[in-house]
Every structure is written in structure tokens, then in C-alpha cells.
mmCIF file of C-alpha atoms and ligand atoms in Angstrom:
data_model
loop_
_atom_site.group_PDB
_atom_site.id
_atom_site.type_symbol
_atom_site.label_atom_id
_atom_site.label_comp_id
_atom_site.label_asym_id
_atom_site.label_seq_id
_atom_site.Cartn_x
_atom_site.Cartn_y
_atom_site.Cartn_z
ATOM 1 C CA MET R 109 53.049 21.890 88.053
ATOM 2 C CA ILE R 110 49.634 20.948 89.411
ATOM 3 C CA ARG R 111 48.367 17.519 88.356
ATOM 4 C CA LEU R 112 44.669 16.618 88.315
ATOM 5 C CA LYS R 113 43.250 13.268 89.337
ATOM 6 C CA THR R 114 42.561 10.991 86.376
ATOM 7 C CA GLY R 115 38.889 10.188 85.741
ATOM 8 C CA SER R 116 35.879 11.082 83.640
ATOM 9 C CA VAL R 117 34.358 14.541 83.935
ATOM 10 C CA MET R 118 30.821 15.935 84.031
ATOM 11 C CA ALA R 119 30.518 19.613 83.089
ATOM 12 C CA GLY R 120 27.411 21.516 82.055
ATOM 13 C CA GLY R 121 25.369 18.295 81.861
ATOM 14 C CA VAL R 122 27.836 16.606 79.478
ATOM 15 C CA GLN R 123 29.863 13.511 80.374
ATOM 16 C CA MET R 124 33.389 13.710 78.960
ATOM 17 C CA GLU R 125 36.556 11.608 78.996
ATOM 18 C CA ASN R 126 38.607 14.505 80.451
ATOM 19 C CA HIS R 127 38.469 18.300 80.840
ATOM 20 C CA LEU R 128 39.746 19.075 77.318
ATOM 21 C CA ILE R 129 37.303 19.879 74.504
ATOM 22 C CA LEU R 130 37.806 20.666 70.821
ATOM 23 C CA ALA R 131 36.410 24.198 70.271
ATOM 24 C CA ALA R 132 33.796 24.867 67.583
ATOM 25 C CA GLY R 133 35.048 25.766 64.124
ATOM 26 C CA VAL R 134 38.317 23.838 64.092
ATOM 27 C CA LEU R 135 38.366 20.433 62.347
ATOM 28 C CA GLY R 136 34.693 20.060 63.192
ATOM 29 C CA THR R 137 33.156 19.834 59.740
ATOM 30 C CA THR R 138 33.302 16.054 59.223
ATOM 31 C CA GLY R 139 32.591 12.984 61.324
ATOM 32 C CA SER R 140 36.026 11.586 60.560
ATOM 33 C CA SER R 141 37.916 14.659 61.741
ATOM 34 C CA LEU R 142 35.831 14.796 64.939
ATOM 35 C CA ALA R 143 36.528 11.078 65.523
ATOM 36 C CA ARG R 144 40.236 11.653 64.950
ATOM 37 C CA ILE R 145 40.387 14.440 67.550
ATOM 38 C CA LEU R 146 38.565 12.213 70.062
ATOM 39 C CA ALA R 147 41.007 9.389 69.311
ATOM 40 C CA THR R 148 43.946 11.719 69.925
ATOM 41 C CA GLY R 149 42.953 12.640 73.464
ATOM 42 C CA ALA R 150 40.113 15.186 73.512
ATOM 43 C CA GLY R 151 37.539 14.573 76.241
ATOM 44 C CA ALA R 152 34.749 15.883 73.981
ATOM 45 C CA VAL R 153 34.419 17.719 70.661
ATOM 46 C CA VAL R 154 32.273 20.588 69.389
ATOM 47 C CA THR R 155 31.245 20.659 65.719
ATOM 48 C CA LYS R 156 31.483 23.568 63.286
ATOM 49 C CA SER R 157 28.387 25.763 63.743
ATOM 50 C CA ILE R 158 25.297 24.526 61.901
ATOM 51 C CA GLY R 159 22.521 26.902 60.860
ATOM 52 C CA PRO R 160 18.984 26.844 59.425
ATOM 53 C CA PHE R 161 20.118 27.009 55.750
ATOM 54 C CA PRO R 162 23.169 25.741 53.826
ATOM 55 C CA HIS R 163 25.652 28.596 53.471
ATOM 56 C CA GLU R 164 28.927 28.993 51.564
ATOM 57 C CA GLY R 165 30.430 31.644 53.811
ATOM 58 C CA HIS R 166 32.199 34.947 53.178
ATOM 59 C CA PRO R 167 34.273 35.636 50.057
ATOM 60 C CA GLY R 168 38.021 35.077 50.518
ATOM 61 C CA PRO R 169 40.539 35.669 51.799
ATOM 62 C CA CYS R 170 38.893 34.169 54.883
ATOM 63 C CA PHE R 171 41.914 33.739 57.058
ATOM 64 C CA CYS R 172 45.156 35.501 57.947
ATOM 65 C CA GLU R 173 47.957 34.733 60.373
ATOM 66 C CA ILE R 174 49.331 37.495 62.598
ATOM 67 C CA ASN R 175 51.860 37.651 65.443
ATOM 68 C CA GLY R 176 50.257 35.714 68.270
ATOM 69 C CA GLY R 177 47.156 34.541 66.500
ATOM 70 C CA LEU R 178 44.863 34.153 63.531
ATOM 71 C CA ILE R 179 42.064 36.278 62.151
ATOM 72 C CA ASN R 180 39.238 34.429 60.391
ATOM 73 C CA ALA R 181 36.109 35.514 58.618
ATOM 74 C CA MET R 182 34.832 32.169 57.384
ATOM 75 C CA GLY R 183 31.259 33.471 57.489
ATOM 76 C CA LEU R 184 29.447 30.488 59.017
ATOM 77 C CA PRO R 185 29.895 28.077 56.085
ATOM 78 C CA ASN R 186 27.830 24.949 56.783
ATOM 79 C CA PRO R 187 25.704 22.276 55.085
ATOM 80 C CA SER R 188 22.759 22.824 57.472
ATOM 81 C CA LYS R 189 20.624 19.676 58.087
ATOM 82 C CA ASP R 190 22.811 17.556 55.773
ATOM 83 C CA PHE R 191 25.466 17.644 58.526
ATOM 84 C CA LEU R 192 23.429 14.984 60.382
ATOM 85 C CA THR R 193 24.989 12.167 58.360
ATOM 86 C CA GLU R 194 28.453 13.153 59.632
ATOM 87 C CA LEU R 195 27.316 12.041 63.095
ATOM 88 C CA ASP R 196 26.417 8.488 62.008
ATOM 89 C CA THR R 197 29.780 7.043 63.079
ATOM 90 C CA LEU R 198 29.905 9.002 66.352
ATOM 91 C CA LYS R 199 26.937 7.473 68.205
ATOM 92 C CA GLY R 200 27.501 7.465 71.970
ATOM 93 C CA LYS R 201 30.624 9.660 71.696
ATOM 94 C CA PRO R 202 30.897 12.989 73.557
ATOM 95 C CA VAL R 203 29.936 15.273 70.669
ATOM 96 C CA ILE R 204 28.402 18.716 71.195
ATOM 97 C CA VAL R 205 26.751 20.326 68.192
ATOM 98 C CA SER R 206 27.275 24.065 67.732
ATOM 99 C CA VAL R 207 24.142 25.684 66.300
ATOM 100 C CA PHE R 208 23.196 29.178 65.207
ATOM 101 C CA GLY R 209 20.011 30.957 64.209
ATOM 102 C CA GLY R 210 18.692 34.468 63.918
ATOM 103 C CA ASN R 211 15.913 34.124 66.500
ATOM 104 C CA PRO R 212 14.589 31.679 69.126
ATOM 105 C CA SER R 213 12.539 29.590 66.684
ATOM 106 C CA GLU R 214 15.492 29.097 64.294
ATOM 107 C CA PHE R 215 17.709 28.039 67.212
ATOM 108 C CA HIS R 216 14.969 25.637 68.368
ATOM 109 C CA GLU R 217 14.516 24.147 64.909
ATOM 110 C CA VAL R 218 18.212 23.574 64.197
ATOM 111 C CA ALA R 219 18.866 22.119 67.663
ATOM 112 C CA SER R 220 15.838 19.788 67.331
ATOM 113 C CA TRP R 221 17.467 18.023 64.330
ATOM 114 C CA PHE R 222 20.184 16.780 66.700
ATOM 115 C CA LYS R 223 18.066 15.582 69.627
ATOM 116 C CA GLY R 224 19.129 12.072 70.622
ATOM 117 C CA ARG R 225 22.171 12.261 68.323
ATOM 118 C CA VAL R 226 24.567 14.374 70.442
ATOM 119 C CA SER R 227 25.567 14.885 74.084
ATOM 120 C CA GLY R 228 24.611 18.555 74.071
ATOM 121 C CA VAL R 229 24.100 21.752 72.101
ATOM 122 C CA GLU R 230 26.310 24.845 72.087
ATOM 123 C CA LEU R 231 24.481 28.010 71.011
ATOM 124 C CA ASN R 232 26.674 30.264 68.895
ATOM 125 C CA MET R 233 25.532 33.714 69.981
ATOM 126 C CA SER R 234 28.963 35.193 69.467
ATOM 127 C CA CYS R 235 30.443 35.002 65.942
ATOM 128 C CA PRO R 236 31.776 38.578 65.533
ATOM 129 C CA HIS R 237 31.165 38.934 61.775
ATOM 130 C CA ALA R 238 27.741 37.511 60.891
ATOM 131 C CA GLU R 239 24.958 39.909 60.020
ATOM 132 C CA GLY R 240 21.801 38.919 61.899
ATOM 133 C CA TYR R 241 23.506 36.016 63.680
ATOM 134 C CA GLY R 242 26.127 35.407 66.364
ATOM 135 C CA ALA R 243 27.211 38.510 68.285
ATOM 136 C CA ALA R 244 24.740 40.634 66.298
ATOM 137 C CA ILE R 245 21.989 39.039 68.407
ATOM 138 C CA GLY R 246 24.164 37.686 71.240
ATOM 139 C CA SER R 247 24.919 41.160 72.576
ATOM 140 C CA ASP R 248 21.251 41.494 73.522
ATOM 141 C CA PRO R 249 20.563 39.841 76.913
ATOM 142 C CA GLY R 250 16.836 39.458 76.131
ATOM 143 C CA MET R 251 17.661 37.546 72.928
ATOM 144 C CA ILE R 252 20.197 35.343 74.739
ATOM 145 C CA GLU R 253 17.603 34.411 77.335
ATOM 146 C CA ALA R 254 14.855 33.735 74.763
ATOM 147 C CA CYS R 255 17.068 31.614 72.459
ATOM 148 C CA THR R 256 18.404 29.622 75.407
ATOM 149 C CA LYS R 257 14.889 29.004 76.735
ATOM 150 C CA ALA R 258 13.694 27.881 73.278
ATOM 151 C CA VAL R 259 16.468 25.285 72.942
ATOM 152 C CA LYS R 260 16.314 24.190 76.562
ATOM 153 C CA SER R 261 12.675 23.168 76.000
ATOM 154 C CA LEU R 262 14.036 20.273 73.894
ATOM 155 C CA GLY R 263 15.444 18.696 77.055
ATOM 156 C CA MET R 264 19.097 18.553 75.998
ATOM 157 C CA PRO R 265 22.117 20.024 77.832
ATOM 158 C CA VAL R 266 22.591 23.582 76.490
ATOM 159 C CA TRP R 267 25.772 25.642 76.534
ATOM 160 C CA VAL R 268 25.776 29.273 75.398
ATOM 161 C CA LYS R 269 28.952 30.599 73.773
ATOM 162 C CA LEU R 270 29.421 34.278 74.525
ATOM 163 C CA THR R 271 31.135 37.151 72.769
ATOM 164 C CA PRO R 272 33.854 39.188 74.489
ATOM 165 C CA ASN R 273 32.927 42.137 72.247
ATOM 166 C CA VAL R 274 30.614 43.707 74.844
ATOM 167 C CA THR R 275 31.148 46.125 77.714
ATOM 168 C CA ASP R 276 30.076 43.650 80.400
ATOM 169 C CA ILE R 277 30.084 39.935 79.564
ATOM 170 C CA THR R 278 28.462 39.056 82.902
ATOM 171 C CA VAL R 279 25.168 40.591 81.720
ATOM 172 C CA CYS R 280 25.173 38.029 78.876
ATOM 173 C CA GLY R 281 26.165 35.179 81.205
ATOM 174 C CA VAL R 282 23.371 35.989 83.641
ATOM 175 C CA ALA R 283 20.891 36.104 80.712
ATOM 176 C CA ALA R 284 21.987 32.616 79.579
ATOM 177 C CA GLU R 285 21.596 31.327 83.122
ATOM 178 C CA ARG R 286 18.106 32.862 83.357
ATOM 179 C CA GLY R 287 17.202 31.100 80.094
ATOM 180 C CA GLY R 288 18.089 27.743 81.666
ATOM 181 C CA ALA R 289 21.576 27.152 80.213
ATOM 182 C CA ASP R 290 23.568 24.268 81.669
ATOM 183 C CA GLY R 291 26.879 25.947 80.896
ATOM 184 C CA ILE R 292 28.490 29.094 79.520
ATOM 185 C CA VAL R 293 31.340 28.972 77.014
ATOM 186 C CA ALA R 294 33.655 31.989 77.168
ATOM 187 C CA ILE R 295 34.848 33.276 74.737
ATOM 188 C CA ASN R 296 34.355 33.387 70.949
ATOM 189 C CA THR R 297 36.835 35.385 68.858
ATOM 190 C CA VAL R 298 37.631 39.086 69.308
ATOM 191 C CA LYS R 299 36.528 41.370 66.454
ATOM 192 C CA ALA R 300 39.631 42.451 64.551
ATOM 193 C CA MET R 301 41.102 43.430 61.161
ATOM 194 C CA ARG R 302 44.346 43.906 59.245
ATOM 195 C CA ILE R 303 45.039 46.114 56.228
ATOM 196 C CA SER R 304 47.436 45.184 53.422
ATOM 197 C CA THR R 305 49.794 48.148 53.038
ATOM 198 C CA ASP R 306 50.685 46.884 49.531
ATOM 199 C CA LEU R 307 47.089 46.665 48.341
ATOM 200 C CA MET R 308 45.879 49.511 50.568
ATOM 201 C CA ARG R 309 42.806 47.400 51.329
ATOM 202 C CA PRO R 310 41.618 45.185 54.200
ATOM 203 C CA VAL R 311 43.285 41.747 54.071
ATOM 204 C CA LEU R 312 40.074 39.756 54.630
ATOM 205 C CA GLY R 313 37.333 39.565 52.028
ATOM 206 C CA ASN R 314 34.821 40.451 54.746
ATOM 207 C CA ARG R 315 37.152 43.274 56.017
ATOM 208 C CA PHE R 316 36.520 42.317 59.655
ATOM 209 C CA GLY R 317 37.071 38.967 61.300
ATOM 210 C CA GLY R 318 37.603 37.214 64.615
ATOM 211 C CA LEU R 319 40.994 37.073 66.354
ATOM 212 C CA SER R 320 41.916 33.795 68.045
ATOM 213 C CA GLY R 321 45.137 32.289 69.399
ATOM 214 C CA PRO R 322 47.524 33.139 72.267
ATOM 215 C CA SER R 323 46.981 36.911 71.983
ATOM 216 C CA ILE R 324 43.386 36.563 73.242
ATOM 217 C CA PHE R 325 44.174 34.217 76.134
ATOM 218 C CA PRO R 326 44.357 37.021 78.781
ATOM 219 C CA ILE R 327 40.999 38.374 77.552
ATOM 220 C CA ALA R 328 39.457 34.905 77.885
ATOM 221 C CA VAL R 329 40.870 34.454 81.402
ATOM 222 C CA ARG R 330 39.432 37.823 82.443
ATOM 223 C CA CYS R 331 35.999 36.912 81.023
ATOM 224 C CA VAL R 332 35.949 33.508 82.754
ATOM 225 C CA TYR R 333 37.002 35.154 86.022
ATOM 226 C CA GLU R 334 34.221 37.765 85.795
ATOM 227 C CA LEU R 335 31.579 35.179 84.839
ATOM 228 C CA TYR R 336 32.579 32.918 87.721
ATOM 229 C CA GLU R 337 31.778 35.750 90.141
ATOM 230 C CA ALA R 338 28.417 36.562 88.492
ATOM 231 C CA CYS R 339 26.976 33.146 87.553
ATOM 232 C CA SER R 340 26.287 29.835 89.285
ATOM 233 C CA ILE R 341 26.344 27.469 86.275
ATOM 234 C CA PRO R 342 29.595 25.870 85.031
ATOM 235 C CA ILE R 343 31.835 27.897 82.746
ATOM 236 C CA ILE R 344 33.770 26.312 79.901
ATOM 237 C CA GLY R 345 36.904 28.354 79.168
ATOM 238 C CA CYS R 346 37.875 28.983 75.542
ATOM 239 C CA GLY R 347 40.246 31.397 73.796
ATOM 240 C CA GLY R 348 43.940 31.079 73.023
ATOM 241 C CA VAL R 349 44.566 27.994 75.147
ATOM 242 C CA SER R 350 47.735 26.320 73.888
ATOM 243 C CA SER R 351 49.460 24.602 76.830
ATOM 244 C CA VAL R 352 48.824 22.668 80.017
ATOM 245 C CA HIS R 353 49.684 25.845 81.967
ATOM 246 C CA ASP R 354 46.924 27.708 80.117
ATOM 247 C CA VAL R 355 44.444 24.939 81.007
ATOM 248 C CA VAL R 356 45.318 25.132 84.711
ATOM 249 C CA GLU R 357 45.191 28.960 84.679
ATOM 250 C CA MET R 358 41.774 28.898 82.999
ATOM 251 C CA MET R 359 40.509 26.451 85.631
ATOM 252 C CA MET R 360 41.862 28.632 88.443
ATOM 253 C CA ALA R 361 39.907 31.540 86.925
ATOM 254 C CA GLY R 362 36.751 29.418 87.198
ATOM 255 C CA ALA R 363 36.510 27.065 84.206
ATOM 256 C CA SER R 364 35.078 23.590 84.839
ATOM 257 C CA ALA R 365 36.373 22.427 81.447
ATOM 258 C CA VAL R 366 38.543 24.007 78.766
ATOM 259 C CA GLN R 367 38.245 24.221 74.975
ATOM 260 C CA VAL R 368 41.229 24.246 72.626
ATOM 261 C CA GLY R 369 40.826 25.645 69.098
ATOM 262 C CA SER R 370 43.504 27.454 67.096
ATOM 263 C CA ALA R 371 46.375 25.566 68.772
ATOM 264 C CA VAL R 372 45.136 22.362 67.086
ATOM 265 C CA ILE R 373 46.042 23.808 63.694
ATOM 266 C CA ARG R 374 49.771 23.784 64.596
ATOM 267 C CA ASP R 375 49.737 20.593 66.663
ATOM 268 C CA ARG R 376 47.245 17.827 65.893
ATOM 269 C CA ASP R 377 48.445 15.908 68.969
ATOM 270 C CA ILE R 378 47.936 18.780 71.417
ATOM 271 C CA PHE R 379 45.129 17.018 73.303
ATOM 272 C CA ALA R 380 47.282 13.965 74.030
ATOM 273 C CA SER R 381 50.246 16.075 75.092
ATOM 274 C CA ILE R 382 48.196 18.284 77.429
ATOM 275 C CA ARG R 383 46.295 15.278 78.820
ATOM 276 C CA ASP R 384 49.443 13.282 79.491
ATOM 277 C CA THR R 385 50.954 16.153 81.523
ATOM 278 C CA LEU R 386 47.734 17.291 83.228
ATOM 279 C CA TYR R 387 46.584 14.020 84.790
ATOM 280 C CA SER R 388 48.011 11.614 87.317
ATOM 281 C CA PRO R 389 46.295 8.855 89.381
ATOM 282 C CA ASP R 390 47.508 10.630 92.550
ATOM 283 C CA GLY R 391 46.617 14.132 91.310
ATOM 284 C CA ILE R 392 44.260 16.521 93.104
ATOM 285 C CA PRO R 393 40.481 16.624 92.426
ATOM 286 C CA ALA R 394 39.667 19.307 89.826
ATOM 287 C CA GLU R 395 37.136 20.890 92.226
ATOM 288 C CA GLU R 396 40.073 22.033 94.347
ATOM 289 C CA ILE R 397 41.451 24.270 91.609
ATOM 290 C CA VAL R 398 38.323 25.423 89.727
ATOM 291 C CA GLY R 399 37.905 29.062 90.782
ATOM 292 C CA CYS R 400 40.698 28.902 93.377
ATOM 293 C CA ALA R 401 42.073 32.285 92.214
ATOM 294 C CA HIS R 402 39.028 34.033 93.659
ATOM 295 C CA GLY R 403 39.542 35.590 97.075
HETATM 296 O O1 RRO H 501 32.414 30.852 60.658
HETATM 297 C C1 RRO H 501 32.999 31.828 61.152
HETATM 298 O O2 RRO H 501 33.444 32.768 60.456
HETATM 299 C C2 RRO H 501 33.178 31.970 62.601
HETATM 300 C C3 RRO H 501 32.259 31.583 63.545
HETATM 301 BR BR1 RRO H 501 30.708 30.663 63.091
HETATM 302 C C4 RRO H 501 32.481 31.872 64.914
HETATM 303 O O3 RRO H 501 31.681 31.569 65.817
HETATM 304 N N1 RRO H 501 33.606 32.544 65.232
HETATM 305 C C5 RRO H 501 34.524 32.920 64.323
HETATM 306 O O4 RRO H 501 35.551 33.532 64.658
HETATM 307 N N2 RRO H 501 34.293 32.619 63.001
#
């Protein structure tokens, strides 16, 4: 097993304790849960996505477990600007705020609330089940570029989280880069559904949702690999990562850092266990493995 050299990490303009980041949407709704994940070994954390207005989310059921993953249709529930108070106890910590909007000025406004309060902003242009938000606008390269440019004008590090639910994800990655993004996060969940054969109806209240967990890991690796060949800015791998082997594989595909999401639900100590196996004082520099799978 490859071991990486211990030390702090800079990726996409954000200084982190290590290469492991809590993905948006998982245990990211309160300051105390974000602090707990940092205390248990994450190098940085991303909040639940925050939007221009408070929103309750989709009607339930919002979540179902399947073989190899989870399907959620939470529906962007968030307290909007009131979330700011959750960051009071996290000053100086590596926190990235996930934001969403329906157009460049909404993205700019929401991100501006967090200026000086966070290490960076992750633009959610990829939720697969949000009318007028997420992938509904993040499949349009012109919109990705304009929203990225609008937020970048605030002078904070900007990551753009992309959807895999497109024919060619590199077109979206190149658009984010053109807009001035400091990093690309790949990928958000894969649009999916299940039907209850007892009820003869879709399981989720919203009918469709986003698949996460180990079943999407090969899709995420493929997206990171393709983006690495098309883009010059750092890529942050995300999607079904649940072991130290997955982290190393994602880095070999081209990821400069790696997010962990659904796996945290089963194992709250996953960051510490991956970190303790991944790093060693006599390990190799990460730069030697990032993208090494490319010919
Ligand atoms: O809240 C959600 O339903 C949600 C979001 Br914002 C997202 O980006 N991805 C996802 O699978 N669910």
C-alpha cells in the first residue's frame, strides 16, 4: 500500500490539514457536527448547501438505502443566511461553504455572506433533483462560467462541483476553469430512482433522487480521469469513496484532494482510520501519485 508523506496540504487555494475532506450534504448542517468531523481527522469540511432563501426541502421519504449505496432527494433544505451563526465557533478552521443559486447574481449574493468567514466556496451546480438549481443550470457551460465568474469576483477560493449526469463532463470542467475557478469537485450524485413493488409507486417523495455510495465510485474515477486530461486546475475527487484504497485510486486518476460523504454515515471515525493508514513521515510526496495513472 502506498503511503503519503505527512504534512499540510494546499489544494484549489485552500489550506487543509490533510487530503481528506467531508463532502457537502453529510453532517454539514451545524457548527458542532462540522467541528466534530474536523476533530476526528478530516483535513477540511464542506457545509450543507446554502441558498438565497430558507427552504424545507422535498416531501418525504427523502432517503432510501439500496445495494451499494443510498438514494436521497432531500431537496436542498437549508436555513439560508441564518446558517452564518453556525460558523461562529469555527473561525480559522478549514471550512468550505457550499452555496447554490439559480443565476450568477444569486450565487454572488449567497457567497458574499460568507466572505472572511470561510476558507473557500464550493458552487453546487450539480444537485440532480432541484428545479431551477443544481444540475438544471449546471449542465449549461455558459451558466457555469458566468456563475463562477460572479463568485470569483469576491476574491475567495472557488470550487465548482459538477454533475456526472451529462454526456461530456469535461465541457463543464473547462467552463468552470474559464470562469476562474480554483478547483473542480467531481462528482455530485447520479440521478436515480427506485419503485416500491408493494405500493406500485416511486419510493422517494420526489420520485427521483441522487445515488451516492460505493456503486458510483467507478463513475467518479472516470470523471476525475477525464477532467485531469482536459483541465489545468486542481480536481477534488468525490463519489463513493469509502477506503484508503479508494483515496489512492482517486488521486492516481488525478485528484489533488478527496471528499468522503456517504461512508461517514456508517463510520463516524472514517477520516481518522483512512488518515492513519494513508500517511507516514517517510511516505512519498502526494505530487508523485496525483495523475500517475495517465500515460
Ligand atoms: O439536498 C439535496 O437533495 C441534495 C443536494 Br443539495 C446535492 O447537491 N446532491 C444531492 O444528492 N442531494
